[in-house]
PDB file of C-alpha atoms in Angstrom:
ATOM      1  CA  MET A1084       0.000   0.000   0.000  1.00  0.00           C
ATOM      2  CA  PRO A1085       2.726   2.596   0.702  1.00  0.00           C
ATOM      3  CA  LEU A1086       3.952   2.190  -2.877  1.00  0.00           C
ATOM      4  CA  ILE A1087       0.531   2.532  -4.496  1.00  0.00           C
ATOM      5  CA  VAL A1088      -1.421   5.110  -2.470  1.00  0.00           C
ATOM      6  CA  PRO A1089       1.014   8.084  -2.712  1.00  0.00           C
ATOM      7  CA  THR A1090       0.936   7.928  -6.525  1.00  0.00           C
ATOM      8  CA  PHE A1091      -2.799   8.733  -6.525  1.00  0.00           C
ATOM      9  CA  PHE A1092      -2.227  12.223  -5.134  1.00  0.00           C
ATOM     10  CA  GLY A1093       0.291  13.383  -7.733  1.00  0.00           C
ATOM     11  CA  SER A1094       3.210  15.636  -7.131  1.00  0.00           C
ATOM     12  CA  ALA A1095       3.645  19.384  -6.976  1.00  0.00           C
ATOM     13  CA  TYR A1096       5.333  19.400 -10.388  1.00  0.00           C
ATOM     14  CA  TYR A1097       2.322  17.827 -12.127  1.00  0.00           C
ATOM     15  CA  ILE A1098      -0.113  20.136 -10.347  1.00  0.00           C
ATOM     16  CA  PHE A1099       1.969  23.151 -11.357  1.00  0.00           C
ATOM     17  CA  LEU A1100       2.193  21.885 -14.952  1.00  0.00           C
ATOM     18  CA  MET A1101      -1.591  21.531 -15.175  1.00  0.00           C
ATOM     19  CA  ARG A1102      -2.146  24.929 -13.550  1.00  0.00           C
ATOM     20  CA  GLN A1103       0.178  26.675 -15.979  1.00  0.00           C
ATOM     21  CA  PHE A1104      -1.496  24.995 -18.908  1.00  0.00           C
ATOM     22  CA  LEU A1105      -4.945  26.061 -17.694  1.00  0.00           C
ATOM     23  CA  MET A1106      -3.745  29.613 -17.122  1.00  0.00           C
ATOM     24  CA  GLY A1107      -2.746  29.771 -20.802  1.00  0.00           C
ATOM     25  CA  ILE A1108      -6.264  28.989 -22.047  1.00  0.00           C
ATOM     26  CA  PRO A1109      -8.097  32.196 -22.995  1.00  0.00           C
ATOM     27  CA  LYS A1110     -11.082  33.135 -20.827  1.00  0.00           C
ATOM     28  CA  ASP A1111     -13.067  33.713 -24.031  1.00  0.00           C
ATOM     29  CA  PHE A1112     -13.847  29.979 -24.248  1.00  0.00           C
ATOM     30  CA  GLU A1113     -15.437  29.968 -20.813  1.00  0.00           C
ATOM     31  CA  GLU A1114     -17.316  33.213 -21.427  1.00  0.00           C
ATOM     32  CA  ALA A1115     -18.683  31.969 -24.760  1.00  0.00           C
ATOM     33  CA  ALA A1116     -19.904  28.761 -23.105  1.00  0.00           C
ATOM     34  CA  ARG A1117     -21.584  30.746 -20.310  1.00  0.00           C
ATOM     35  CA  ILE A1118     -23.337  32.929 -22.880  1.00  0.00           C
ATOM     36  CA  ASP A1119     -24.554  29.771 -24.624  1.00  0.00           C
ATOM     37  CA  GLY A1120     -26.044  28.612 -21.298  1.00  0.00           C
ATOM     38  CA  ALA A1121     -23.579  25.956 -20.182  1.00  0.00           C
ATOM     39  CA  ASN A1122     -23.278  25.199 -16.478  1.00  0.00           C
ATOM     40  CA  PRO A1123     -19.829  24.909 -14.805  1.00  0.00           C
ATOM     41  CA  PHE A1124     -19.716  21.116 -15.209  1.00  0.00           C
ATOM     42  CA  GLN A1125     -20.511  21.359 -18.927  1.00  0.00           C
ATOM     43  CA  ILE A1126     -17.845  24.021 -19.356  1.00  0.00           C
ATOM     44  CA  TYR A1127     -15.325  21.787 -17.624  1.00  0.00           C
ATOM     45  CA  TRP A1128     -16.310  18.596 -19.440  1.00  0.00           C
ATOM     46  CA  LYS A1129     -16.925  19.912 -22.956  1.00  0.00           C
ATOM     47  CA  ILE A1130     -14.486  22.822 -23.178  1.00  0.00           C
ATOM     48  CA  PHE A1131     -11.545  22.294 -20.833  1.00  0.00           C
ATOM     49  CA  MET A1132     -11.222  18.487 -20.805  1.00  0.00           C
ATOM     50  CA  PRO A1133     -10.695  18.127 -24.585  1.00  0.00           C
ATOM     51  CA  ILE A1134      -8.143  20.946 -24.475  1.00  0.00           C
ATOM     52  CA  MET A1135      -6.382  19.391 -21.448  1.00  0.00           C
ATOM     53  CA  LYS A1136      -6.224  15.856 -22.926  1.00  0.00           C
ATOM     54  CA  PRO A1137      -2.614  16.127 -24.222  1.00  0.00           C
ATOM     55  CA  THR A1138      -1.426  17.584 -20.916  1.00  0.00           C
ATOM     56  CA  LEU A1139      -3.189  14.848 -18.952  1.00  0.00           C
ATOM     57  CA  ILE A1140      -1.558  12.224 -21.162  1.00  0.00           C
ATOM     58  CA  LEU A1141       1.833  13.880 -20.647  1.00  0.00           C
ATOM     59  CA  VAL A1142       1.330  13.886 -16.866  1.00  0.00           C
ATOM     60  CA  GLY A1143       0.317  10.214 -17.021  1.00  0.00           C
ATOM     61  CA  VAL A1144       3.416   9.251 -19.017  1.00  0.00           C
ATOM     62  CA  LEU A1145       5.763  11.237 -16.774  1.00  0.00           C
ATOM     63  CA  ASN A1146       4.172   9.763 -13.643  1.00  0.00           C
ATOM     64  CA  MET A1147       4.411   6.229 -15.071  1.00  0.00           C
ATOM     65  CA  ILE A1148       8.109   6.684 -15.819  1.00  0.00           C
ATOM     66  CA  ASN A1149       8.692   8.200 -12.377  1.00  0.00           C
ATOM     67  CA  VAL A1150       6.971   5.319 -10.581  1.00  0.00           C
ATOM     68  CA  TRP A1151       8.547   2.698 -12.856  1.00  0.00           C
ATOM     69  CA  ASN A1152      12.068   3.937 -12.094  1.00  0.00           C
ATOM     70  CA  ASP A1153      11.494   4.545  -8.379  1.00  0.00           C
ATOM     71  CA  TYR A1154      14.292   2.990  -6.357  1.00  0.00           C
ATOM     72  CA  LEU A1155      14.191   4.562  -2.927  1.00  0.00           C
ATOM     73  CA  GLY A1156      10.478   4.068  -2.141  1.00  0.00           C
ATOM     74  CA  PRO A1157      10.447   0.286  -2.679  1.00  0.00           C
ATOM     75  CA  LEU A1158      13.816  -0.004  -0.942  1.00  0.00           C
ATOM     76  CA  ILE A1159      12.354   1.588   2.194  1.00  0.00           C
ATOM     77  CA  TYR A1160       8.979  -0.160   2.285  1.00  0.00           C
ATOM     78  CA  LEU A1161       9.602  -3.647   0.883  1.00  0.00           C
ATOM     79  CA  GLN A1162      11.278  -6.253   3.034  1.00  0.00           C
ATOM     80  CA  ASP A1163      10.411  -9.442   1.174  1.00  0.00           C
ATOM     81  CA  ARG A1164      12.772 -10.011  -1.764  1.00  0.00           C
ATOM     82  CA  SER A1165      10.010 -11.719  -3.745  1.00  0.00           C
ATOM     83  CA  LYS A1166       8.123  -8.396  -3.900  1.00  0.00           C
ATOM     84  CA  TYR A1167      11.045  -6.260  -5.087  1.00  0.00           C
ATOM     85  CA  THR A1168      10.523  -4.078  -8.137  1.00  0.00           C
ATOM     86  CA  LEU A1169      12.698  -4.329 -11.230  1.00  0.00           C
ATOM     87  CA  ALA A1170      14.786  -1.361 -10.126  1.00  0.00           C
ATOM     88  CA  LEU A1171      15.659  -3.139  -6.873  1.00  0.00           C
ATOM     89  CA  GLY A1172      16.243  -6.394  -8.717  1.00  0.00           C
ATOM     90  CA  LEU A1173      18.631  -4.613 -11.048  1.00  0.00           C
ATOM     91  CA  ALA A1174      20.571  -3.184  -8.100  1.00  0.00           C
ATOM     92  CA  SER A1175      20.842  -6.631  -6.529  1.00  0.00           C
ATOM     93  CA  PHE A1176      23.135  -7.747  -9.356  1.00  0.00           C
ATOM     94  CA  LYS A1177      25.785  -5.331  -8.158  1.00  0.00           C
ATOM     95  CA  GLY A1178      27.917  -7.039  -5.565  1.00  0.00           C
ATOM     96  CA  VAL A1179      30.656  -5.830  -3.251  1.00  0.00           C
ATOM     97  CA  HIS A1180      33.517  -7.460  -5.129  1.00  0.00           C
ATOM     98  CA  GLU A1181      32.037  -8.199  -8.533  1.00  0.00           C
ATOM     99  CA  THR A1182      29.139  -7.229 -10.767  1.00  0.00           C
ATOM    100  CA  GLN A1183      27.193  -9.655 -12.915  1.00  0.00           C
ATOM    101  CA  ILE A1184      27.200  -7.700 -16.159  1.00  0.00           C
ATOM    102  CA  ILE A1185      25.233  -9.975 -18.521  1.00  0.00           C
ATOM    103  CA  PRO A1186      22.160 -10.460 -16.272  1.00  0.00           C
ATOM    104  CA  MET A1187      22.263  -6.757 -15.398  1.00  0.00           C
ATOM    105  CA  LEU A1188      22.174  -5.787 -19.084  1.00  0.00           C
ATOM    106  CA  CYS A1189      19.334  -8.249 -19.775  1.00  0.00           C
ATOM    107  CA  ILE A1190      17.183  -6.815 -16.987  1.00  0.00           C
ATOM    108  CA  THR A1191      18.038  -3.293 -18.124  1.00  0.00           C
ATOM    109  CA  VAL A1192      16.736  -4.058 -21.624  1.00  0.00           C
ATOM    110  CA  ILE A1193      13.578  -5.616 -20.162  1.00  0.00           C
ATOM    111  CA  MET A1194      13.146  -2.613 -17.895  1.00  0.00           C
ATOM    112  CA  ILE A1195      13.285   0.003 -20.653  1.00  0.00           C
ATOM    113  CA  ILE A1196      10.742  -1.685 -22.944  1.00  0.00           C
ATOM    114  CA  PRO A1197       7.468  -0.637 -21.164  1.00  0.00           C
ATOM    115  CA  PRO A1198       8.349   3.092 -20.838  1.00  0.00           C
ATOM    116  CA  ILE A1199       9.396   3.219 -24.492  1.00  0.00           C
ATOM    117  CA  ILE A1200       6.153   1.543 -25.597  1.00  0.00           C
ATOM    118  CA  ILE A1201       4.044   3.884 -23.455  1.00  0.00           C
ATOM    119  CA  PHE A1202       5.906   6.912 -24.808  1.00  0.00           C
ATOM    120  CA  LEU A1203       5.546   5.793 -28.425  1.00  0.00           C
ATOM    121  CA  ILE A1204       1.802   5.273 -27.958  1.00  0.00           C
ATOM    122  CA  ALA A1205       1.322   8.642 -26.234  1.00  0.00           C
ATOM    123  CA  GLN A1206       3.716  10.608 -28.456  1.00  0.00           C
ATOM    124  CA  LYS A1207       1.160  11.587 -31.100  1.00  0.00           C
ATOM    125  CA  TYR A1208      -1.245  12.923 -28.462  1.00  0.00           C
ATOM    126  CA  ILE A1209       1.494  14.911 -26.749  1.00  0.00           C
ATOM    127  CA  VAL A1210       2.694  16.439 -30.031  1.00  0.00           C
ATOM    128  CA  GLU A1211      -0.896  17.296 -31.030  1.00  0.00           C
ATOM    129  CA  GLY A1212      -1.257  19.155 -27.770  1.00  0.00           C
ATOM    130  CA  THR A1213       1.538  21.591 -28.453  1.00  0.00           C
ATOM    131  CA  SER A1214      -0.805  23.724 -30.515  1.00  0.00           C
ATOM    132  CA  GLY A1215      -4.112  22.752 -28.908  1.00  0.00           C
ATOM    133  CA  SER A1216      -7.124  24.873 -29.727  1.00  0.00           C
ATOM    134  CA  ILE A1217      -5.111  28.066 -29.485  1.00  0.00           C
ATOM    135  CA  LYS A1218      -3.624  28.813 -32.899  1.00  0.00           C
TER     136      LYS A1218
END
């Protein structure tokens, strides 16, 4: 639980990133929706959410990579070696007097595959979001 629950609340960087993105959206969108009779939930859901989609995807990808590469959190909270994450498993190949290079490289290759796949899938949405609805 201590590895899963803190990731639900985000970090200050992601909150600041979302805030800055929302501050860049012109108020004209909200005012036009209010004139058309939209309530605050409709404004949020139909105006701001589609505009924020690329930023939300970016925050999701960055958070996934951050959690995937986390070393210190699992090192503190996990005591059973069978529950170690890949980052801790990778560090266990480094010994005091010798390092097992081949297994370490194999796990490193396995460890970089999921973040690369997630990034390649999300890349087109992130690039689309650079212009957004503000051209």
